[in-house]
Coordinates of C-alpha atoms in Angstrom, one line a residue:
M1 CA -54.7 -2.4 -21.8
K2 CA -52.0 -1.4 -24.3
S3 CA -48.6 -3.0 -24.0
Y4 CA -45.2 -1.4 -24.8
K5 CA -42.1 -3.6 -25.3
L6 CA -38.6 -2.4 -24.3
T7 CA -35.8 -3.5 -26.7
P8 CA -32.1 -3.4 -26.1
F9 CA -30.5 -0.1 -27.1
F10 CA -27.5 -0.6 -29.4
S11 CA -25.3 2.3 -30.3
T12 CA -23.9 2.7 -33.8
T13 CA -20.8 4.4 -32.3
E14 CA -17.7 3.5 -34.3
I15 CA -14.8 2.1 -32.4
N16 CA -11.3 3.0 -33.6
Y17 CA -9.7 -0.3 -33.0
E18 CA -6.4 0.7 -34.6
E19 CA -6.0 3.6 -32.3
N20 CA -6.8 1.8 -29.1
L21 CA -4.9 -1.5 -29.7
N22 CA -1.3 -2.4 -30.5
P23 CA -0.7 -4.5 -33.6
Q24 CA -0.6 -7.8 -31.6
Q25 CA -3.8 -7.0 -29.9
L26 CA -5.5 -5.8 -33.0
K27 CA -4.7 -9.0 -34.9
V28 CA -6.5 -11.1 -32.2
V29 CA -9.5 -8.8 -32.1
K30 CA -10.1 -8.9 -35.9
E31 CA -8.8 -12.3 -37.0
A32 CA -9.5 -14.8 -34.2
D33 CA -12.3 -16.9 -35.7
G34 CA -12.1 -20.6 -35.3
P35 CA -10.1 -22.2 -32.5
S36 CA -7.6 -19.5 -31.3
L37 CA -5.1 -19.5 -28.5
V38 CA -3.9 -16.1 -27.2
L39 CA -0.7 -16.3 -25.2
A40 CA -0.9 -13.2 -23.1
G41 CA 2.3 -12.4 -21.3
A42 CA 2.2 -10.6 -17.9
G43 CA 1.0 -7.0 -18.1
S44 CA 0.2 -7.3 -21.9
G45 CA -3.4 -6.2 -21.7
K46 CA -5.3 -9.5 -22.1
T47 CA -8.5 -8.1 -20.5
R48 CA -8.4 -5.2 -23.0
V49 CA -8.2 -7.8 -25.9
L50 CA -11.2 -9.8 -24.6
I51 CA -13.3 -6.6 -24.2
Y52 CA -12.5 -5.4 -27.7
R53 CA -13.0 -8.8 -29.2
L54 CA -16.4 -9.0 -27.6
A55 CA -17.2 -5.5 -28.9
Y56 CA -16.0 -6.4 -32.4
L57 CA -18.2 -9.5 -32.5
L58 CA -21.3 -7.6 -31.4
Q59 CA -20.6 -4.8 -33.9
K60 CA -20.3 -7.5 -36.6
G61 CA -23.9 -8.5 -35.8
V62 CA -23.4 -11.6 -33.6
P63 CA -26.3 -11.6 -31.1
A64 CA -25.3 -11.3 -27.4
E65 CA -27.2 -14.4 -26.5
N66 CA -24.9 -16.4 -28.9
I67 CA -21.7 -15.5 -27.1
L68 CA -20.4 -17.1 -24.0
L69 CA -17.7 -15.2 -22.0
V70 CA -16.2 -17.3 -19.2
T71 CA -14.1 -15.7 -16.5
F72 CA -12.6 -17.1 -13.2
T73 CA -14.3 -14.6 -10.9
N74 CA -17.6 -12.8 -10.9
K75 CA -15.7 -9.6 -10.3
A76 CA -13.8 -10.0 -13.6
S77 CA -16.9 -10.8 -15.5
K78 CA -18.8 -7.7 -14.2
E79 CA -15.7 -5.5 -14.9
M80 CA -15.5 -6.8 -18.5
I81 CA -19.2 -6.4 -19.2
H82 CA -19.2 -2.9 -17.7
R83 CA -16.1 -1.8 -19.8
A84 CA -17.7 -3.4 -22.9
E85 CA -21.0 -1.5 -22.4
V86 CA -19.1 1.7 -21.9
L87 CA -17.1 1.1 -25.1
L88 CA -20.2 0.1 -27.1
K89 CA -22.6 2.6 -25.3
S90 CA -25.0 -0.4 -25.3
S91 CA -26.7 -2.9 -23.0
L92 CA -25.3 -6.4 -23.0
S93 CA -28.2 -8.0 -21.0
G94 CA -28.5 -11.0 -23.3
L95 CA -24.8 -12.0 -23.0
W96 CA -23.9 -15.3 -21.3
A97 CA -21.1 -14.2 -19.0
G98 CA -19.7 -15.2 -15.7
T99 CA -17.7 -17.9 -14.0
F100 CA -17.9 -21.6 -15.0
H101 CA -20.1 -22.2 -12.0
H102 CA -22.4 -19.3 -12.9
A103 CA -22.9 -20.5 -16.4
G104 CA -23.5 -24.1 -15.2
N105 CA -26.1 -22.9 -12.8
M106 CA -28.0 -21.0 -15.5
I107 CA -28.0 -24.0 -17.8
L108 CA -28.9 -26.5 -15.1
R109 CA -32.0 -24.5 -14.1
H110 CA -33.3 -25.4 -17.6
E111 CA -32.2 -29.0 -17.6
A112 CA -32.4 -30.1 -13.9
Q113 CA -35.0 -32.8 -14.5
T114 CA -32.6 -34.6 -16.8
I115 CA -30.3 -35.3 -13.9
G116 CA -33.0 -36.1 -11.3
Y117 CA -33.4 -32.6 -9.8
S118 CA -36.1 -29.9 -9.8
A119 CA -35.4 -26.5 -11.4
N120 CA -35.7 -24.8 -8.0
F121 CA -32.8 -26.6 -6.5
T122 CA -30.9 -24.8 -3.8
I123 CA -27.1 -24.2 -3.9
I124 CA -25.4 -24.7 -0.6
D125 CA -22.2 -22.9 0.3
R126 CA -19.0 -24.5 1.3
E127 CA -19.7 -24.4 5.1
D128 CA -23.2 -25.9 4.7
S129 CA -21.7 -28.6 2.4
K130 CA -19.1 -29.4 5.2
D131 CA -21.9 -29.6 7.8
L132 CA -23.9 -32.0 5.6
L133 CA -20.8 -34.2 5.3
E134 CA -20.4 -34.2 9.0
D135 CA -24.0 -35.4 9.3
C136 CA -23.2 -38.2 6.9
I137 CA -20.1 -39.2 9.0
E138 CA -22.2 -39.3 12.2
E139 CA -25.1 -41.2 10.5
L140 CA -22.7 -43.9 9.4
G141 CA -21.3 -44.2 12.9
Y142 CA -17.7 -43.3 12.0
T143 CA -17.4 -40.9 14.9
K144 CA -17.7 -43.8 17.3
D145 CA -14.5 -45.5 16.1
A146 CA -11.6 -45.8 18.5
K147 CA -9.4 -43.9 16.0
L148 CA -9.9 -40.3 14.9
F149 CA -11.8 -40.1 11.6
P150 CA -10.7 -37.6 9.0
K151 CA -12.4 -34.3 9.5
K152 CA -15.2 -32.9 7.2
D153 CA -12.8 -30.3 5.7
I154 CA -10.5 -33.0 4.3
I155 CA -13.4 -35.1 2.9
S156 CA -14.8 -32.0 1.4
N157 CA -11.5 -31.3 -0.3
I158 CA -11.3 -34.9 -1.6
Y159 CA -14.7 -34.6 -3.1
S160 CA -13.8 -31.3 -4.8
I161 CA -10.6 -32.8 -6.3
C162 CA -12.5 -35.9 -7.5
V163 CA -15.1 -33.7 -9.3
N164 CA -12.6 -31.2 -10.8
S165 CA -10.0 -33.7 -11.9
L166 CA -12.5 -36.4 -12.9
K167 CA -10.6 -38.9 -10.8
K168 CA -11.8 -41.7 -8.5
V169 CA -11.9 -41.2 -4.7
E170 CA -9.3 -43.9 -4.0
D171 CA -6.9 -42.4 -6.6
V172 CA -7.2 -38.9 -5.1
I173 CA -6.6 -40.3 -1.6
C174 CA -3.6 -42.3 -2.7
E175 CA -2.1 -39.3 -4.5
T176 CA -3.0 -36.5 -2.2
Y177 CA -3.7 -37.9 1.3
P178 CA -1.8 -41.2 1.5
H179 CA -1.7 -40.9 5.3
I180 CA -5.5 -41.6 5.4
E181 CA -5.5 -44.4 2.9
E182 CA -6.9 -46.9 5.5
Y183 CA -10.1 -44.8 5.5
S184 CA -10.7 -45.0 1.7
S185 CA -13.7 -47.4 1.8
H186 CA -15.3 -45.4 4.6
I187 CA -14.8 -42.1 2.8
K188 CA -16.4 -43.5 -0.3
K189 CA -19.5 -44.5 1.8
V190 CA -19.6 -41.0 3.3
L191 CA -19.6 -39.4 -0.2
A192 CA -22.2 -41.8 -1.5
R193 CA -24.4 -40.9 1.4
Y194 CA -23.6 -37.2 0.8
E195 CA -24.8 -37.5 -2.9
Q196 CA -27.9 -39.3 -1.8
K197 CA -28.8 -36.6 0.8
K198 CA -28.3 -33.8 -1.7
K199 CA -30.7 -35.3 -4.2
Q200 CA -33.3 -36.0 -1.5
S201 CA -33.2 -32.4 -0.4
N202 CA -32.9 -31.0 -4.0
T203 CA -29.6 -29.2 -3.2
M204 CA -26.3 -28.9 -5.0
D205 CA -22.9 -27.7 -3.9
F206 CA -20.6 -25.6 -6.1
N207 CA -18.8 -28.7 -7.4
D208 CA -22.1 -30.2 -8.6
L209 CA -22.7 -27.2 -10.9
L210 CA -19.8 -28.4 -13.0
K211 CA -20.3 -32.1 -12.4
Y212 CA -24.0 -32.1 -13.7
W213 CA -23.3 -29.5 -16.4
L214 CA -20.8 -32.0 -17.9
E215 CA -23.3 -34.8 -17.3
I216 CA -26.0 -33.1 -19.4
L217 CA -23.5 -32.3 -22.2
K218 CA -22.8 -36.0 -22.5
I219 CA -26.4 -36.3 -23.8
D220 CA -26.2 -35.7 -27.5
A221 CA -29.4 -33.7 -27.9
L222 CA -28.4 -31.3 -25.1
C223 CA -24.8 -31.0 -26.3
K224 CA -26.1 -30.0 -29.8
K225 CA -28.5 -27.6 -28.3
Y226 CA -25.9 -25.6 -26.3
S227 CA -23.0 -26.1 -28.7
G228 CA -25.3 -24.8 -31.4
N229 CA -26.3 -21.8 -29.4
F230 CA -22.8 -20.6 -28.5
K231 CA -21.4 -19.4 -31.8
Y232 CA -18.5 -17.7 -30.1
I233 CA -16.9 -18.8 -26.8
L234 CA -14.3 -16.6 -25.0
V235 CA -12.4 -18.0 -22.0
D236 CA -10.2 -16.0 -19.7
E237 CA -7.2 -17.4 -17.6
Y238 CA -7.3 -20.6 -19.6
Q239 CA -4.1 -21.8 -18.0
D240 CA -6.0 -22.2 -14.7
T241 CA -8.7 -24.5 -16.1
N242 CA -9.0 -28.0 -14.7
H243 CA -10.0 -31.3 -16.3
I244 CA -13.8 -30.9 -16.0
Q245 CA -13.8 -27.3 -17.2
F246 CA -11.7 -28.5 -20.2
E247 CA -14.2 -31.2 -21.0
I248 CA -17.1 -28.8 -20.8
I249 CA -15.5 -26.2 -23.1
K250 CA -14.5 -28.9 -25.6
R251 CA -18.2 -30.1 -25.9
L252 CA -19.6 -26.5 -26.1
A253 CA -17.3 -25.7 -29.0
S254 CA -18.0 -28.9 -30.9
I255 CA -20.3 -27.4 -33.5
H256 CA -19.1 -23.8 -34.4
K257 CA -15.6 -24.3 -33.1
N258 CA -15.2 -20.5 -32.6
I259 CA -13.4 -20.8 -29.3
L260 CA -10.9 -18.1 -28.2
V261 CA -8.9 -18.8 -25.0
V262 CA -6.6 -16.3 -23.4
G263 CA -3.9 -17.4 -21.0
D264 CA -0.2 -17.6 -20.2
D265 CA 1.5 -20.9 -19.6
A266 CA 4.3 -19.0 -17.8
Q267 CA 1.7 -18.1 -15.1
S268 CA 0.2 -21.5 -14.5
I269 CA 0.7 -21.9 -10.8
Y270 CA -2.4 -23.5 -9.4
S271 CA -1.9 -27.3 -9.9
F272 CA -2.7 -27.8 -6.2
R273 CA -6.2 -26.5 -7.0
G274 CA -6.5 -28.9 -9.9
A275 CA -5.4 -26.6 -12.7
D276 CA -3.9 -28.5 -15.6
I277 CA -1.3 -26.6 -17.7
N278 CA -1.7 -29.3 -20.4
N279 CA -5.2 -27.8 -21.3
L280 CA -3.2 -24.8 -22.7
L281 CA -0.1 -26.6 -23.9
D282 CA -2.2 -29.2 -25.8
F283 CA -4.7 -26.7 -27.2
P284 CA -3.3 -26.9 -30.8
K285 CA -3.6 -30.8 -30.6
T286 CA -7.1 -30.7 -29.1
F287 CA -8.5 -28.1 -31.6
E288 CA -7.4 -28.9 -35.1
G289 CA -6.3 -25.9 -37.1
A290 CA -5.9 -23.7 -34.0
K291 CA -4.3 -20.3 -34.5
I292 CA -1.7 -19.1 -32.0
Y293 CA -1.3 -15.4 -31.1
K294 CA 1.2 -13.8 -28.7
L295 CA 0.8 -10.7 -26.7
E296 CA 4.4 -9.7 -25.7
I297 CA 4.3 -6.0 -25.2
N298 CA 4.3 -5.3 -21.4
Y299 CA 2.8 -2.1 -20.0
R300 CA 3.6 -2.8 -16.4
S301 CA 7.3 -3.4 -15.6
S302 CA 10.6 -1.7 -16.4
P303 CA 13.0 -3.2 -19.1
Q304 CA 15.3 -4.4 -16.3
I305 CA 12.6 -6.4 -14.5
L306 CA 11.4 -7.9 -17.7
S307 CA 14.9 -8.9 -18.7
L308 CA 15.2 -10.8 -15.4
A309 CA 11.7 -12.4 -15.9
N310 CA 12.4 -13.5 -19.4
N311 CA 15.6 -15.2 -18.3
I312 CA 13.8 -17.0 -15.5
I313 CA 11.3 -18.7 -17.7
T314 CA 13.6 -19.7 -20.5
H315 CA 14.7 -22.6 -18.3
N316 CA 11.3 -24.3 -18.6
I317 CA 11.0 -26.9 -21.3
N318 CA 7.2 -27.3 -21.4
Q319 CA 6.1 -23.9 -22.6
F320 CA 5.3 -21.6 -25.6
P321 CA 8.4 -19.4 -25.7
K322 CA 7.7 -15.6 -25.3
A323 CA 9.8 -12.6 -24.8
L324 CA 8.2 -9.7 -23.0
K325 CA 9.1 -6.2 -24.3
A326 CA 8.8 -3.1 -22.1
V327 CA 7.0 0.1 -23.0
K328 CA 8.3 1.9 -19.9
G329 CA 11.7 3.6 -19.7
A330 CA 14.8 2.3 -17.9
A331 CA 15.0 1.8 -14.1
E332 CA 17.4 0.4 -11.6
K333 CA 18.3 -3.3 -11.9
P334 CA 16.6 -5.8 -9.5
Q335 CA 18.6 -6.3 -6.3
A336 CA 19.6 -9.8 -4.9
V337 CA 19.9 -9.1 -1.2
K338 CA 21.8 -11.3 1.3
T339 CA 21.2 -10.8 5.0
K340 CA 22.9 -12.4 8.0
D341 CA 19.7 -14.2 9.1
V342 CA 15.9 -14.0 8.9
Y343 CA 15.8 -11.2 11.6
A344 CA 18.1 -9.0 9.5
Q345 CA 16.0 -9.8 6.5
A346 CA 12.9 -8.6 8.3
K347 CA 14.7 -5.4 9.5
F348 CA 15.9 -4.7 5.9
V349 CA 12.5 -5.1 4.4
A350 CA 10.9 -2.9 7.0
Q351 CA 13.6 -0.2 6.8
K352 CA 13.7 -0.2 3.0
A353 CA 9.9 0.0 2.8
L354 CA 9.9 3.1 4.9
E355 CA 12.7 4.6 2.8
L356 CA 10.7 3.9 -0.4
H357 CA 7.7 5.5 1.3
N358 CA 9.7 8.6 2.1
Q359 CA 10.8 8.8 -1.5
G360 CA 7.2 9.1 -2.6
I361 CA 6.0 5.5 -3.1
P362 CA 2.8 5.0 -1.1
L363 CA 2.7 2.0 1.2
R364 CA -0.2 0.6 -0.8
E365 CA 2.2 0.4 -3.7
I366 CA 4.7 -1.8 -1.8
A367 CA 4.3 -5.6 -1.4
V368 CA 6.2 -8.4 0.2
L369 CA 5.7 -11.7 -1.5
F370 CA 6.6 -15.1 -0.1
R371 CA 6.4 -18.8 -1.0
S372 CA 5.1 -20.1 2.4
H373 CA 3.4 -18.3 5.3
F374 CA 6.0 -19.3 7.9
Q375 CA 8.6 -17.2 6.0
V376 CA 7.2 -13.9 7.3
L377 CA 6.7 -14.4 11.0
E378 CA 9.8 -12.3 11.8
L379 CA 8.7 -9.7 9.3
E380 CA 5.2 -9.4 10.8
I381 CA 6.8 -8.9 14.3
E382 CA 9.2 -6.3 12.9
L383 CA 6.4 -4.4 11.1
M384 CA 4.4 -4.4 14.4
K385 CA 7.4 -3.1 16.3
R386 CA 7.9 -0.2 13.9
N387 CA 4.1 0.5 13.7
I388 CA 4.0 0.0 10.0
P389 CA 0.4 -0.8 9.0
Y390 CA 0.0 -3.9 6.8
I391 CA -2.5 -6.4 5.6
M392 CA -2.1 -10.1 5.0
R393 CA -3.7 -10.7 1.6
G394 CA -5.8 -13.9 1.2
G395 CA -5.2 -15.1 4.7
V396 CA -4.9 -14.3 8.4
R397 CA -1.9 -13.0 10.3
F398 CA 0.4 -15.6 11.7
F399 CA -0.8 -15.6 15.3
E400 CA -4.5 -15.5 14.2
Q401 CA -4.3 -18.9 12.4
A402 CA -6.2 -21.8 13.9
H403 CA -3.3 -24.1 14.3
I404 CA -1.1 -21.4 16.0
K405 CA -4.0 -20.6 18.4
D406 CA -4.5 -24.3 19.1
V407 CA -0.9 -24.7 20.3
M408 CA -0.8 -21.4 22.0
S409 CA -3.9 -22.4 24.1
Y410 CA -1.8 -25.0 25.9
L411 CA 0.9 -22.4 26.8
K412 CA -1.8 -20.0 28.0
I413 CA -3.4 -22.5 30.5
I414 CA 0.1 -23.5 31.8
N415 CA 0.7 -19.8 32.5
N416 CA -2.9 -19.1 33.7
P417 CA -5.0 -22.1 34.8
N418 CA -8.0 -19.8 35.0
D419 CA -8.0 -19.1 31.3
E420 CA -11.4 -20.6 30.4
L421 CA -11.2 -19.8 26.7
S422 CA -7.8 -21.4 26.2
F423 CA -8.8 -24.5 28.3
K424 CA -11.9 -25.0 26.2
R425 CA -9.9 -24.6 22.9
A426 CA -7.3 -27.1 24.0
V427 CA -9.6 -29.8 25.3
S428 CA -11.9 -29.5 22.3
L429 CA -9.0 -30.8 20.1
Y430 CA -9.6 -34.3 21.5
K431 CA -11.9 -37.0 20.2
G432 CA -15.6 -36.6 21.2
I433 CA -15.2 -33.3 23.0
G434 CA -17.0 -30.4 21.3
R435 CA -17.6 -27.0 22.7
S436 CA -20.6 -28.0 24.9
Y437 CA -18.6 -30.9 26.6
A438 CA -15.6 -28.6 26.9
T439 CA -17.8 -26.2 28.9
K440 CA -19.1 -29.1 31.1
I441 CA -15.5 -30.3 31.8
W442 CA -14.4 -26.7 32.7
K443 CA -17.2 -26.4 35.2
M444 CA -16.3 -29.8 36.8
V445 CA -12.6 -28.9 37.0
V446 CA -12.8 -25.3 38.1
T447 CA -16.2 -24.7 39.7
E448 CA -16.8 -28.1 41.3
K449 CA -13.0 -28.8 41.9
K450 CA -13.2 -32.4 40.7
S451 CA -10.1 -34.4 40.2
I452 CA -9.1 -35.8 36.8
D453 CA -10.3 -39.2 37.7
E454 CA -13.6 -37.9 38.9
V455 CA -14.1 -35.9 35.7
I456 CA -13.4 -39.0 33.6
K457 CA -15.9 -41.1 35.6
A458 CA -18.5 -38.4 35.1
L459 CA -18.1 -38.3 31.3
P460 CA -19.8 -40.6 28.8
K461 CA -17.4 -43.3 27.4
R462 CA -16.9 -41.5 24.1
Q463 CA -15.6 -38.4 25.9
Q464 CA -13.6 -40.2 28.5
Q465 CA -10.9 -41.3 26.1
G466 CA -10.4 -37.8 24.7
F467 CA -10.2 -36.1 28.2
R468 CA -7.8 -38.8 29.4
E469 CA -5.5 -38.1 26.4
F470 CA -5.7 -34.3 27.0
S471 CA -4.8 -34.8 30.7
K472 CA -1.7 -36.9 29.9
V473 CA -0.4 -34.2 27.4
F474 CA -1.2 -31.4 29.8
E475 CA 0.4 -33.0 32.8
K476 CA 3.6 -33.6 30.8
I477 CA 3.9 -30.1 29.4
R478 CA 3.1 -28.2 32.6
T479 CA 6.4 -29.4 34.1
I480 CA 8.4 -28.0 31.1
E481 CA 9.9 -24.7 31.8
K482 CA 11.3 -23.6 28.4
P483 CA 8.6 -22.6 25.9
Q484 CA 10.4 -24.2 22.9
N485 CA 10.4 -27.6 24.6
A486 CA 6.8 -27.2 25.5
V487 CA 5.9 -26.4 21.9
R488 CA 7.9 -29.5 20.7
E489 CA 6.0 -31.7 23.2
I490 CA 2.6 -30.3 22.0
L491 CA 3.7 -30.9 18.4
S492 CA 4.3 -34.6 19.0
F493 CA 0.5 -34.9 19.6
Y494 CA -0.7 -32.2 17.4
K495 CA 0.9 -33.5 14.1
D496 CA -1.6 -36.3 13.9
Y497 CA -4.4 -33.9 14.5
C498 CA -3.1 -31.7 11.7
Y499 CA -3.0 -34.6 9.2
L500 CA -6.6 -35.6 10.0
S501 CA -8.0 -32.1 10.2
F502 CA -6.4 -29.8 7.6
D503 CA -5.9 -30.1 3.8
N504 CA -2.5 -28.5 4.1
P505 CA -1.0 -30.2 7.2
D506 CA 2.7 -30.0 6.1
D507 CA 2.5 -26.2 5.7
R508 CA 0.8 -25.8 9.1
I509 CA 3.5 -28.0 10.8
L510 CA 6.2 -25.7 9.2
D511 CA 4.4 -22.8 10.8
L512 CA 4.4 -24.5 14.2
E513 CA 8.1 -25.3 13.8
E514 CA 8.7 -21.6 13.2
L515 CA 6.8 -20.9 16.4
A516 CA 9.0 -23.3 18.3
K517 CA 12.1 -21.6 16.8
M518 CA 10.8 -18.2 17.9
A519 CA 10.1 -19.6 21.4
A520 CA 13.8 -20.6 21.7
D521 CA 14.7 -17.0 22.5
Y522 CA 12.7 -17.0 25.8
P523 CA 13.6 -18.7 29.1
T524 CA 10.1 -19.2 30.4
V525 CA 6.6 -19.7 29.0
R526 CA 5.5 -16.5 30.9
R527 CA 8.2 -14.4 29.2
F528 CA 7.3 -15.7 25.8
L529 CA 3.6 -15.0 26.3
T530 CA 4.3 -11.5 27.7
E531 CA 6.3 -10.7 24.6
L532 CA 3.5 -11.9 22.3
S533 CA 1.0 -9.8 24.1
S534 CA 3.1 -6.7 23.4
F535 CA 2.9 -7.7 19.7
E536 CA -0.9 -7.6 20.0
E537 CA -0.7 -4.0 21.2
F538 CA 1.4 -3.0 18.2
K539 CA -1.0 -4.8 15.9
G540 CA -4.0 -2.8 17.3
E541 CA -2.2 0.5 16.7
S542 CA -1.1 -0.6 13.2
M543 CA -4.5 -1.6 12.1
L544 CA -6.0 1.6 13.5
S545 CA -3.4 3.6 11.6
A546 CA -4.2 1.6 8.4
N547 CA -7.9 2.3 8.7
E548 CA -7.4 6.0 9.3
K549 CA -4.9 6.7 6.5
R550 CA -6.1 3.9 4.1
E551 CA -2.4 3.2 3.7
F552 CA -0.9 -0.2 4.3
L553 CA 1.9 -2.5 3.1
T554 CA 0.7 -5.7 1.5
L555 CA 2.0 -9.1 2.6
S556 CA 0.9 -11.9 0.3
T557 CA 1.7 -15.4 -0.9
I558 CA 2.8 -15.4 -4.5
H559 CA -0.3 -17.5 -5.4
Q560 CA -2.6 -14.8 -3.9
A561 CA -0.7 -12.0 -5.7
K562 CA -1.3 -13.3 -9.3
G563 CA -3.1 -10.6 -11.3
L564 CA -1.9 -7.8 -9.1
E565 CA 0.8 -5.2 -9.4
W566 CA 2.8 -2.8 -7.2
E567 CA 5.5 -0.2 -7.8
A568 CA 7.9 -2.0 -5.4
V569 CA 8.0 -5.7 -4.6
F570 CA 10.1 -7.7 -2.1
I571 CA 10.4 -11.4 -2.6
V572 CA 11.6 -12.8 0.7
G573 CA 13.0 -16.2 1.8
F574 CA 14.5 -16.9 -1.6
S575 CA 16.6 -19.8 -0.2
D576 CA 17.2 -23.4 -1.3
Y577 CA 14.8 -25.8 0.3
E578 CA 12.2 -23.0 0.8
F579 CA 11.9 -21.8 -2.8
P580 CA 11.5 -24.0 -4.8
H581 CA 9.4 -25.9 -2.3
P582 CA 11.2 -29.1 -1.1
K583 CA 8.4 -31.3 -2.5
A584 CA 9.1 -30.1 -6.0
L585 CA 12.8 -31.2 -6.0
G586 CA 13.5 -34.1 -8.4
K587 CA 10.1 -33.7 -10.1
D588 CA 10.4 -31.9 -13.5
E589 CA 6.8 -30.8 -13.8
A590 CA 6.6 -29.5 -10.2
L591 CA 10.0 -27.7 -10.5
E592 CA 8.8 -26.0 -13.7
E593 CA 5.7 -24.8 -11.8
E594 CA 7.9 -23.4 -9.0
R595 CA 9.9 -21.5 -11.6
R596 CA 6.7 -20.1 -13.0
L597 CA 5.8 -19.0 -9.5
F598 CA 9.1 -17.1 -9.3
Y599 CA 8.3 -15.6 -12.7
V600 CA 4.9 -14.5 -11.5
A601 CA 6.4 -12.9 -8.4
T602 CA 8.9 -10.8 -10.4
T603 CA 6.4 -9.6 -12.9
R604 CA 4.2 -8.1 -10.1
A605 CA 6.8 -5.3 -9.8
K606 CA 6.6 -2.1 -11.9
Q607 CA 9.9 -0.3 -11.0
V608 CA 11.6 -1.7 -7.9
L609 CA 12.4 -5.4 -7.1
Y610 CA 14.3 -6.8 -4.2
I611 CA 14.9 -10.6 -3.9
T612 CA 16.1 -11.4 -0.4
Y613 CA 17.6 -14.5 1.3
P614 CA 19.3 -15.1 4.7
E615 CA 22.8 -16.7 4.7
A616 CA 22.0 -18.6 7.9
K617 CA 18.8 -19.7 9.7
Y618 CA 17.7 -21.7 12.7
T619 CA 15.7 -24.8 11.9
F620 CA 13.5 -26.9 14.1
K621 CA 15.3 -30.1 13.4
N622 CA 18.9 -29.2 12.8
G623 CA 19.5 -25.9 14.7
V624 CA 21.5 -23.2 12.8
I625 CA 22.3 -24.1 9.2
I626 CA 24.1 -22.2 6.4
C627 CA 21.7 -21.2 3.6
R628 CA 22.3 -20.9 -0.1
P629 CA 20.3 -18.7 -2.4
S630 CA 17.6 -20.5 -4.4
M631 CA 18.8 -22.5 -7.4
F632 CA 16.6 -20.3 -9.5
L633 CA 18.9 -17.3 -8.8
N634 CA 21.9 -19.2 -10.0
E635 CA 20.1 -19.8 -13.3
I636 CA 19.9 -16.1 -14.1
P637 CA 22.8 -14.2 -15.7
F638 CA 24.6 -11.8 -13.2
S639 CA 24.0 -9.0 -15.7
N640 CA 20.2 -9.1 -14.8
Y641 CA 20.7 -8.0 -11.2
E642 CA 22.9 -6.4 -8.6
E643 CA 24.0 -8.0 -5.4
M644 CA 23.7 -6.4 -2.0
Y645 CA 24.8 -7.4 1.5
V646 CA 22.9 -6.0 4.5
E647 CA 25.1 -5.1 7.4
D648 CA 23.6 -5.8 10.8
D649 CA 25.7 -5.1 13.9
F650 CA 22.8 -5.0 16.4

């Protein structure tokens, strides 16, 4: 039988680089051989530069298989490859492109035996990984201890931080989870068992794809093999790389040294995920003879917004100074908006969003950004009341969060003792009681009408303690009339559960304090629950409306908003002790990251920017307090914004 071999089609189409790129971009595309750092300001076309640089290398005759393009999401990788193929009118099937994890997976398939694996290893997802950790906890007998043992989610996060930061378990626990330091030796045993079980079953989790990739690159022969193959390395979003990714890249670039990284130190906001801004700041020290390029022409925002953004970031010491320049014409200055309280702030945002919509800005081009989730509870309720459709980007709505539903389950069974779902949810929070035992307990209490003492006697010892604790809490809160006091009482128990169950307990406790604050407006638990059920009705109408019209307002944390843009942006809750986050105060590096977060938020806006803050708010611990605007607002010249006060006589 005859054979016929297909070969990649490569067009000889000429690309007019001078016509399609500005002078700053063109310089990078044509000259960035050797180690090169591209400081790409917000909205400056960094993706375009990477695509054209890739096209330029291929047209110069560099084989696709000798180029590695590393992105932070698979979506970004596919988009870049697609746009490069359209530009070149050619197939790029041989290109090494994708996330760090994708590239690691491809290489480990060839080298698995070196690290004690078979090439057909299975990659388990995050949930399967957590379930395996739970098996390890049970096998080691830690669920039988009198005290609650840290949940699988926390141990999973500890493992991930260890791998990505290349730190020891005990150091990560000391720095990040000091409240569970007493469990350090037990957690180390759990993780050792976890590693053992993965190797036995020939499985890896996503962290292992980086861990073992670095491990094989520490072998000289394999490091030379892959470093020799990758003649050119392009890395996107370099400011978001962590320690292990930095070590991998450094080894891969050790022979040819043609490494081009694109990033913006002013947008480094993910240290809580392990991102290390020093990877970018120290690039010239790490790679001798590095060239530095700046992309400062902004195609997104108005000159007025950019002037504000430029003045924000000048206060950071650890940075490569840049000054964004606008292509767009003049627009209105950003507005610093003071409201009477958080309720007036919510009304202002909702009313102004509708006004902007009536002026021709689609709802999908309007976003509300915030530092912490609890800052938009009042706004969510206001949007529901006004039937304004919205989506919560990168998260769930306030009342749909697990910790809010946990606490609300107590209030629901106080109001309605026949609420089976709420009873099961509440009792399942206690040691040894899973969903199956919760069902058995419900049957004994409701169907068989057994007393608390009878139920305790009927349960195995491990479950007895949990149900006894639940009964004590429940008996106490059922006598409390005011919902705020009931939430406070539940919180006194639930705080410990938060710290042992979630990797962001402090943020969740702030949410619950916000719930308690909201409950203060209602005299009884029943009235409070009745009001919340009406919000559910509004929510249903809003979501139906959103699906029909495909029009919705976006609510997002600033972290989730990075890389996105809208015509109009509201930054809410811009008050001292909320933004910057209290944990950053007194810590220079953390404070600089908070300032970068503010910079990122402002540079999401194209034409309209409102920065709002209440002059008074009710707090869980201190009642009503007077608020000041964020310290960051005081750093900006008055000429960069206009002040507005919202009148609210209702």
